[in-house]
Amino acid sequence: KAGVTQTPRYLIKTRGQQVTLSCSPISGHRSVSWYQQTPGQGLQFLFEYFSETQRNKGNFPGRFSGRQFSNSRSEMNVSTLELGDSALYLCASSLTGGPGEQFFGPGTRLTVL
Amino acid sequence: DAKTTQPPSMDCAEGRAANLPCNHSTISGNEYVYWYRQIHSQGPQYIIHGLKNNETNEMASLIITEDRKSSTLILPHATLRDTAVYYCIVRVVDFGNEKLTFGTGTRLTIIP
């Protein structure tokens, strides 16, 4: 079956702009989590959505937001971009509700100039 | 979630078994041990998980000590494609908790 897909794969923005990233989970998966990976902070949890509701949230400012649609596809938005937002943004999907694995997408590489 | 400690880097000869240790001395009874790996700039890949019994799948074996305070991931016959950063993660498995807390991991280099 198809894996987790993320679009776009690469993105260049300038400070102050906003950006929207998209994630399509594996068919049947209802949970989508987002992570930010930077060389300095490593992999950090942003938030998780399940059935169109945000269920968990990491320690990121309100500029980072997300949503999930009825087909489980998810988007995350970053407003008023800062240089420090340059990172690899990863999403992961899972069936949820048990000790199963999470499947990660290839990520979106965001560069803020 | 309990904190984990891993060595920052390890080398292993191609064809030999790679043994990656992880310390999780504050683990709780309802926390599972997960292993993921990340090959350069790709998304992390699930390897294996366990609660208290040893586990084996087609990729690796997971050995958890009886007191559950540490574990070892074993790649039985390492290949060059196993060069990656390996993350040991402890997670409470609960409906509503999908959060994975990644540490700094172990950078494993397979030497030809």
PDB file of C-alpha atoms in Angstrom:
ATOM      1  CA  LYS A   1       0.000   0.000   0.000  1.00  0.00           C
ATOM      2  CA  ALA A   2       1.091   3.580  -0.537  1.00  0.00           C
ATOM      3  CA  GLY A   3       3.132   5.185   2.214  1.00  0.00           C
ATOM      4  CA  VAL A   4       2.827   8.580   3.833  1.00  0.00           C
ATOM      5  CA  THR A   5       3.218  11.363   1.314  1.00  0.00           C
ATOM      6  CA  GLN A   6       4.204  14.946   1.983  1.00  0.00           C
ATOM      7  CA  THR A   7       4.059  17.916  -0.317  1.00  0.00           C
ATOM      8  CA  PRO A   8       5.956  19.879  -1.279  1.00  0.00           C
ATOM      9  CA  ARG A   9       9.283  18.166  -0.693  1.00  0.00           C
ATOM     10  CA  TYR A  10      11.265  21.392  -0.765  1.00  0.00           C
ATOM     11  CA  LEU A  11      10.233  24.959  -0.099  1.00  0.00           C
ATOM     12  CA  ILE A  12      12.026  28.281   0.114  1.00  0.00           C
ATOM     13  CA  LYS A  13      10.359  31.216   1.826  1.00  0.00           C
ATOM     14  CA  THR A  14      11.425  34.578   3.210  1.00  0.00           C
ATOM     15  CA  ARG A  15      11.043  35.906   6.716  1.00  0.00           C
ATOM     16  CA  GLY A  16       7.571  37.112   7.560  1.00  0.00           C
ATOM     17  CA  GLN A  17       5.819  34.932   5.011  1.00  0.00           C
ATOM     18  CA  GLN A  18       3.579  32.035   5.889  1.00  0.00           C
ATOM     19  CA  VAL A  19       3.690  28.465   4.631  1.00  0.00           C
ATOM     20  CA  THR A  20       1.343  25.491   4.449  1.00  0.00           C
ATOM     21  CA  LEU A  21       2.603  21.935   4.313  1.00  0.00           C
ATOM     22  CA  SER A  22       0.493  18.918   3.446  1.00  0.00           C
ATOM     23  CA  CYS A  23       0.527  15.318   4.615  1.00  0.00           C
ATOM     24  CA  SER A  24      -1.495  12.383   3.298  1.00  0.00           C
ATOM     25  CA  PRO A  25      -1.476   9.443   5.712  1.00  0.00           C
ATOM     26  CA  ILE A  26      -1.599   5.787   4.855  1.00  0.00           C
ATOM     27  CA  SER A  27      -5.098   4.741   3.869  1.00  0.00           C
ATOM     28  CA  GLY A  28      -7.102   3.832   6.953  1.00  0.00           C
ATOM     29  CA  HIS A  29      -4.827   5.659   9.378  1.00  0.00           C
ATOM     30  CA  ARG A  30      -6.674   8.248  11.435  1.00  0.00           C
ATOM     31  CA  SER A  31      -3.843   9.754  13.452  1.00  0.00           C
ATOM     32  CA  VAL A  32      -1.379  12.212  11.952  1.00  0.00           C
ATOM     33  CA  SER A  33       1.515  13.661  13.939  1.00  0.00           C
ATOM     34  CA  TRP A  34       3.894  16.419  12.921  1.00  0.00           C
ATOM     35  CA  TYR A  35       7.538  16.788  13.898  1.00  0.00           C
ATOM     36  CA  GLN A  36      10.209  19.414  13.319  1.00  0.00           C
ATOM     37  CA  GLN A  37      13.822  18.345  12.863  1.00  0.00           C
ATOM     38  CA  THR A  38      16.716  20.796  13.113  1.00  0.00           C
ATOM     39  CA  PRO A  39      20.425  20.167  13.637  1.00  0.00           C
ATOM     40  CA  GLY A  40      20.351  21.983  16.966  1.00  0.00           C
ATOM     41  CA  GLN A  41      17.142  20.650  18.530  1.00  0.00           C
ATOM     42  CA  GLY A  42      16.784  17.275  16.849  1.00  0.00           C
ATOM     43  CA  LEU A  43      13.355  15.767  16.272  1.00  0.00           C
ATOM     44  CA  GLN A  44      10.641  17.564  18.198  1.00  0.00           C
ATOM     45  CA  PHE A  45       6.937  16.801  18.393  1.00  0.00           C
ATOM     46  CA  LEU A  46       4.679  19.580  17.123  1.00  0.00           C
ATOM     47  CA  PHE A  47       1.153  18.195  17.407  1.00  0.00           C
ATOM     48  CA  GLU A  48      -1.083  15.258  16.636  1.00  0.00           C
ATOM     49  CA  TYR A  49      -4.499  15.135  15.021  1.00  0.00           C
ATOM     50  CA  PHE A  50      -7.076  12.411  15.245  1.00  0.00           C
ATOM     51  CA  SER A  51     -10.537  12.556  13.687  1.00  0.00           C
ATOM     52  CA  GLU A  52     -10.092  16.225  12.782  1.00  0.00           C
ATOM     53  CA  THR A  53      -9.251  17.182  16.385  1.00  0.00           C
ATOM     54  CA  GLN A  54      -5.917  18.187  17.822  1.00  0.00           C
ATOM     55  CA  ARG A  55      -5.240  15.658  20.529  1.00  0.00           C
ATOM     56  CA  ASN A  56      -1.690  16.457  21.630  1.00  0.00           C
ATOM     57  CA  LYS A  57       0.487  19.504  21.314  1.00  0.00           C
ATOM     58  CA  GLY A  58       4.190  20.094  21.778  1.00  0.00           C
ATOM     59  CA  ASN A  59       5.951  23.196  23.025  1.00  0.00           C
ATOM     60  CA  PHE A  60       5.836  25.383  19.963  1.00  0.00           C
ATOM     61  CA  PRO A  61       4.524  28.938  19.630  1.00  0.00           C
ATOM     62  CA  GLY A  62       1.073  29.686  18.271  1.00  0.00           C
ATOM     63  CA  ARG A  63       2.566  30.523  14.878  1.00  0.00           C
ATOM     64  CA  PHE A  64       2.549  26.784  14.300  1.00  0.00           C
ATOM     65  CA  SER A  65      -0.896  25.403  13.668  1.00  0.00           C
ATOM     66  CA  GLY A  66      -2.495  22.515  11.912  1.00  0.00           C
ATOM     67  CA  ARG A  67      -5.702  20.888  10.907  1.00  0.00           C
ATOM     68  CA  GLN A  68      -7.007  17.579   9.719  1.00  0.00           C
ATOM     69  CA  PHE A  69      -9.685  16.916   7.172  1.00  0.00           C
ATOM     70  CA  SER A  70     -12.389  14.278   7.146  1.00  0.00           C
ATOM     71  CA  ASN A  71     -10.275  12.067   4.863  1.00  0.00           C
ATOM     72  CA  SER A  72      -7.465  12.224   7.504  1.00  0.00           C
ATOM     73  CA  ARG A  73      -5.209  14.354   5.332  1.00  0.00           C
ATOM     74  CA  SER A  74      -3.506  16.996   7.408  1.00  0.00           C
ATOM     75  CA  GLU A  75      -1.949  20.378   6.867  1.00  0.00           C
ATOM     76  CA  MET A  76       0.331  22.394   9.060  1.00  0.00           C
ATOM     77  CA  ASN A  77       0.753  26.120   8.780  1.00  0.00           C
ATOM     78  CA  VAL A  78       3.532  28.354  10.001  1.00  0.00           C
ATOM     79  CA  SER A  79       2.821  32.059  10.008  1.00  0.00           C
ATOM     80  CA  THR A  80       5.281  34.946  10.202  1.00  0.00           C
ATOM     81  CA  LEU A  81       8.242  32.759   9.330  1.00  0.00           C
ATOM     82  CA  GLU A  82      11.518  33.211  11.174  1.00  0.00           C
ATOM     83  CA  LEU A  83      14.994  32.094  10.134  1.00  0.00           C
ATOM     84  CA  GLY A  84      14.893  29.504  12.913  1.00  0.00           C
ATOM     85  CA  ASP A  85      11.912  27.798  11.310  1.00  0.00           C
ATOM     86  CA  SER A  86      14.220  26.369   8.667  1.00  0.00           C
ATOM     87  CA  ALA A  87      13.931  22.646   9.231  1.00  0.00           C
ATOM     88  CA  LEU A  88      12.803  19.290   7.961  1.00  0.00           C
ATOM     89  CA  TYR A  89       9.114  18.886   8.770  1.00  0.00           C
ATOM     90  CA  LEU A  90       7.996  15.308   9.094  1.00  0.00           C
ATOM     91  CA  CYS A  91       4.583  13.823   9.456  1.00  0.00           C
ATOM     92  CA  ALA A  92       3.744  10.371  10.711  1.00  0.00           C
ATOM     93  CA  SER A  93       0.547   8.378  10.555  1.00  0.00           C
ATOM     94  CA  SER A  94      -0.749   5.504  12.605  1.00  0.00           C
ATOM     95  CA  LEU A  95      -3.874   3.502  13.212  1.00  0.00           C
ATOM     96  CA  THR A  96      -3.773   4.687  16.839  1.00  0.00           C
ATOM     97  CA  GLY A  97      -5.187   3.056  19.897  1.00  0.00           C
ATOM     98  CA  GLY A  98      -2.465   0.506  20.465  1.00  0.00           C
ATOM     99  CA  PRO A  99       1.254  -0.136  20.543  1.00  0.00           C
ATOM    100  CA  GLY A 100       1.626  -0.203  16.776  1.00  0.00           C
ATOM    101  CA  GLU A 101       4.217   1.562  14.728  1.00  0.00           C
ATOM    102  CA  GLN A 102       4.059   5.003  13.260  1.00  0.00           C
ATOM    103  CA  PHE A 103       4.921   5.482   9.613  1.00  0.00           C
ATOM    104  CA  PHE A 104       6.857   8.579   8.663  1.00  0.00           C
ATOM    105  CA  GLY A 105       6.772  10.450   5.406  1.00  0.00           C
ATOM    106  CA  PRO A 106       9.880  11.705   3.593  1.00  0.00           C
ATOM    107  CA  GLY A 107       9.487  15.208   5.003  1.00  0.00           C
ATOM    108  CA  THR A 108       9.324  18.731   3.642  1.00  0.00           C
ATOM    109  CA  ARG A 109      12.583  20.677   3.725  1.00  0.00           C
ATOM    110  CA  LEU A 110      11.728  24.297   4.500  1.00  0.00           C
ATOM    111  CA  THR A 111      14.362  26.996   4.073  1.00  0.00           C
ATOM    112  CA  VAL A 112      13.620  30.496   5.362  1.00  0.00           C
ATOM    113  CA  LEU A 113      15.794  33.259   3.938  1.00  0.00           C
TER     114      LEU A 113
ATOM    115  CA  ASP B   1       7.636   9.488  28.968  1.00  0.00           C
ATOM    116  CA  ALA B   2      10.821   8.147  30.486  1.00  0.00           C
ATOM    117  CA  LYS B   3      14.151   9.498  29.304  1.00  0.00           C
ATOM    118  CA  THR B   4      16.591   7.327  27.377  1.00  0.00           C
ATOM    119  CA  THR B   5      20.387   7.424  27.165  1.00  0.00           C
ATOM    120  CA  GLN B   6      22.317   6.128  24.161  1.00  0.00           C
ATOM    121  CA  PRO B   7      25.966   6.306  23.117  1.00  0.00           C
ATOM    122  CA  PRO B   8      26.416   9.053  20.528  1.00  0.00           C
ATOM    123  CA  SER B   9      28.182   6.864  17.992  1.00  0.00           C
ATOM    124  CA  MET B  10      29.244   3.304  17.235  1.00  0.00           C
ATOM    125  CA  ASP B  11      31.045   1.473  14.455  1.00  0.00           C
ATOM    126  CA  CYS B  12      30.412  -2.078  13.321  1.00  0.00           C
ATOM    127  CA  ALA B  13      32.070  -4.199  10.654  1.00  0.00           C
ATOM    128  CA  GLU B  14      29.927  -5.246   7.741  1.00  0.00           C
ATOM    129  CA  GLY B  15      28.518  -8.738   8.242  1.00  0.00           C
ATOM    130  CA  ARG B  16      28.907  -8.653  12.004  1.00  0.00           C
ATOM    131  CA  ALA B  17      26.141  -8.201  14.543  1.00  0.00           C
ATOM    132  CA  ALA B  18      25.544  -4.616  15.635  1.00  0.00           C
ATOM    133  CA  ASN B  19      24.509  -4.290  19.265  1.00  0.00           C
ATOM    134  CA  LEU B  20      23.069  -0.905  20.203  1.00  0.00           C
ATOM    135  CA  PRO B  21      22.479  -0.271  23.909  1.00  0.00           C
ATOM    136  CA  CYS B  22      19.888   1.975  25.493  1.00  0.00           C
ATOM    137  CA  ASN B  23      19.404   2.930  29.101  1.00  0.00           C
ATOM    138  CA  HIS B  24      15.920   3.771  30.364  1.00  0.00           C
ATOM    139  CA  SER B  25      16.281   3.439  34.113  1.00  0.00           C
ATOM    140  CA  THR B  26      13.119   5.445  34.929  1.00  0.00           C
ATOM    141  CA  ILE B  27      10.812   3.418  32.713  1.00  0.00           C
ATOM    142  CA  SER B  28       7.324   2.772  34.060  1.00  0.00           C
ATOM    143  CA  GLY B  29       5.381  -0.445  33.928  1.00  0.00           C
ATOM    144  CA  ASN B  30       3.098   0.752  31.148  1.00  0.00           C
ATOM    145  CA  GLU B  31       5.832   2.120  28.903  1.00  0.00           C
ATOM    146  CA  TYR B  32       7.004   0.338  25.791  1.00  0.00           C
ATOM    147  CA  VAL B  33      10.480   0.510  24.291  1.00  0.00           C
ATOM    148  CA  TYR B  34      10.564   1.467  20.617  1.00  0.00           C
ATOM    149  CA  TRP B  35      13.423   1.643  18.155  1.00  0.00           C
ATOM    150  CA  TYR B  36      13.432   3.776  15.051  1.00  0.00           C
ATOM    151  CA  ARG B  37      16.227   4.632  12.665  1.00  0.00           C
ATOM    152  CA  GLN B  38      16.792   7.519  10.341  1.00  0.00           C
ATOM    153  CA  ILE B  39      18.911   7.237   7.259  1.00  0.00           C
ATOM    154  CA  HIS B  40      20.327  10.565   6.191  1.00  0.00           C
ATOM    155  CA  SER B  41      17.574  13.153   5.610  1.00  0.00           C
ATOM    156  CA  GLN B  42      14.827  10.551   5.269  1.00  0.00           C
ATOM    157  CA  GLY B  43      11.865  10.079   7.577  1.00  0.00           C
ATOM    158  CA  PRO B  44      12.463   7.797  10.574  1.00  0.00           C
ATOM    159  CA  GLN B  45      11.751   4.135  10.011  1.00  0.00           C
ATOM    160  CA  TYR B  46      10.184   1.886  12.619  1.00  0.00           C
ATOM    161  CA  ILE B  47      12.321  -1.119  13.574  1.00  0.00           C
ATOM    162  CA  ILE B  48      10.814  -2.930  16.538  1.00  0.00           C
ATOM    163  CA  HIS B  49       9.133  -2.445  19.901  1.00  0.00           C
ATOM    164  CA  GLY B  50       8.582  -4.412  23.096  1.00  0.00           C
ATOM    165  CA  LEU B  51       7.199  -4.234  26.607  1.00  0.00           C
ATOM    166  CA  LYS B  52       9.125  -6.785  28.651  1.00  0.00           C
ATOM    167  CA  ASN B  53       9.691  -9.869  26.540  1.00  0.00           C
ATOM    168  CA  ASN B  54      12.426 -10.110  23.956  1.00  0.00           C
ATOM    169  CA  GLU B  55      11.174  -9.506  20.451  1.00  0.00           C
ATOM    170  CA  THR B  56      12.422 -10.438  16.995  1.00  0.00           C
ATOM    171  CA  ASN B  57      11.293  -9.489  13.528  1.00  0.00           C
ATOM    172  CA  GLU B  58      12.807  -9.572  10.065  1.00  0.00           C
ATOM    173  CA  MET B  59      14.932  -6.517  10.761  1.00  0.00           C
ATOM    174  CA  ALA B  60      16.238  -6.926  14.270  1.00  0.00           C
ATOM    175  CA  SER B  61      15.989  -8.359  17.764  1.00  0.00           C
ATOM    176  CA  LEU B  62      15.191  -6.436  20.906  1.00  0.00           C
ATOM    177  CA  ILE B  63      16.542  -7.659  24.210  1.00  0.00           C
ATOM    178  CA  ILE B  64      15.035  -6.032  27.331  1.00  0.00           C
ATOM    179  CA  THR B  65      16.613  -6.701  30.707  1.00  0.00           C
ATOM    180  CA  GLU B  66      14.473  -8.289  33.372  1.00  0.00           C
ATOM    181  CA  ASP B  67      14.273  -5.060  35.384  1.00  0.00           C
ATOM    182  CA  ARG B  68      13.425  -3.234  32.114  1.00  0.00           C
ATOM    183  CA  LYS B  69      15.955  -0.515  32.868  1.00  0.00           C
ATOM    184  CA  SER B  70      17.927  -1.114  29.707  1.00  0.00           C
ATOM    185  CA  SER B  71      17.628  -2.747  26.326  1.00  0.00           C
ATOM    186  CA  THR B  72      19.760  -3.731  23.345  1.00  0.00           C
ATOM    187  CA  LEU B  73      18.846  -3.601  19.692  1.00  0.00           C
ATOM    188  CA  ILE B  74      20.616  -6.266  17.677  1.00  0.00           C
ATOM    189  CA  LEU B  75      21.065  -6.111  13.917  1.00  0.00           C
ATOM    190  CA  PRO B  76      22.256  -9.669  13.273  1.00  0.00           C
ATOM    191  CA  HIS B  77      24.218  -9.189  10.041  1.00  0.00           C
ATOM    192  CA  ALA B  78      24.901  -5.510   9.494  1.00  0.00           C
ATOM    193  CA  THR B  79      25.123  -4.188   5.940  1.00  0.00           C
ATOM    194  CA  LEU B  80      26.250  -0.813   4.642  1.00  0.00           C
ATOM    195  CA  ARG B  81      22.586   0.153   4.290  1.00  0.00           C
ATOM    196  CA  ASP B  82      22.212  -0.087   8.064  1.00  0.00           C
ATOM    197  CA  THR B  83      24.335   3.037   8.489  1.00  0.00           C
ATOM    198  CA  ALA B  84      21.905   5.441  10.172  1.00  0.00           C
ATOM    199  CA  VAL B  85      20.995   7.198  13.402  1.00  0.00           C
ATOM    200  CA  TYR B  86      19.169   4.818  15.731  1.00  0.00           C
ATOM    201  CA  TYR B  87      16.693   6.159  18.256  1.00  0.00           C
ATOM    202  CA  CYS B  88      15.549   4.349  21.366  1.00  0.00           C
ATOM    203  CA  ILE B  89      12.215   5.748  22.564  1.00  0.00           C
ATOM    204  CA  VAL B  90      10.070   4.972  25.566  1.00  0.00           C
ATOM    205  CA  ARG B  91       6.374   5.603  25.169  1.00  0.00           C
ATOM    206  CA  VAL B  92       3.241   5.123  27.186  1.00  0.00           C
ATOM    207  CA  VAL B  93       0.908   3.241  24.898  1.00  0.00           C
ATOM    208  CA  ASP B  94      -2.461   4.767  25.424  1.00  0.00           C
ATOM    209  CA  PHE B  95      -5.304   5.743  23.192  1.00  0.00           C
ATOM    210  CA  GLY B  96      -4.683   9.405  22.610  1.00  0.00           C
ATOM    211  CA  ASN B  97      -0.916   9.332  23.024  1.00  0.00           C
ATOM    212  CA  GLU B  98       0.930   9.003  19.762  1.00  0.00           C
ATOM    213  CA  LYS B  99       3.746  11.337  20.757  1.00  0.00           C
ATOM    214  CA  LEU B 100       7.273  10.032  20.232  1.00  0.00           C
ATOM    215  CA  THR B 101       9.987  11.781  22.227  1.00  0.00           C
ATOM    216  CA  PHE B 102      13.230  11.448  20.296  1.00  0.00           C
ATOM    217  CA  GLY B 103      16.589  11.810  21.990  1.00  0.00           C
ATOM    218  CA  THR B 104      19.884  12.322  20.217  1.00  0.00           C
ATOM    219  CA  GLY B 105      20.215   8.687  19.177  1.00  0.00           C
ATOM    220  CA  THR B 106      23.254   6.608  18.231  1.00  0.00           C
ATOM    221  CA  ARG B 107      24.948   7.223  14.915  1.00  0.00           C
ATOM    222  CA  LEU B 108      25.844   3.722  13.693  1.00  0.00           C
ATOM    223  CA  THR B 109      28.443   3.457  10.951  1.00  0.00           C
ATOM    224  CA  ILE B 110      28.928   0.145   9.195  1.00  0.00           C
ATOM    225  CA  ILE B 111      32.517  -0.290   8.079  1.00  0.00           C
ATOM    226  CA  PRO B 112      33.181  -2.249   4.859  1.00  0.00           C
TER     227      PRO B 112
END
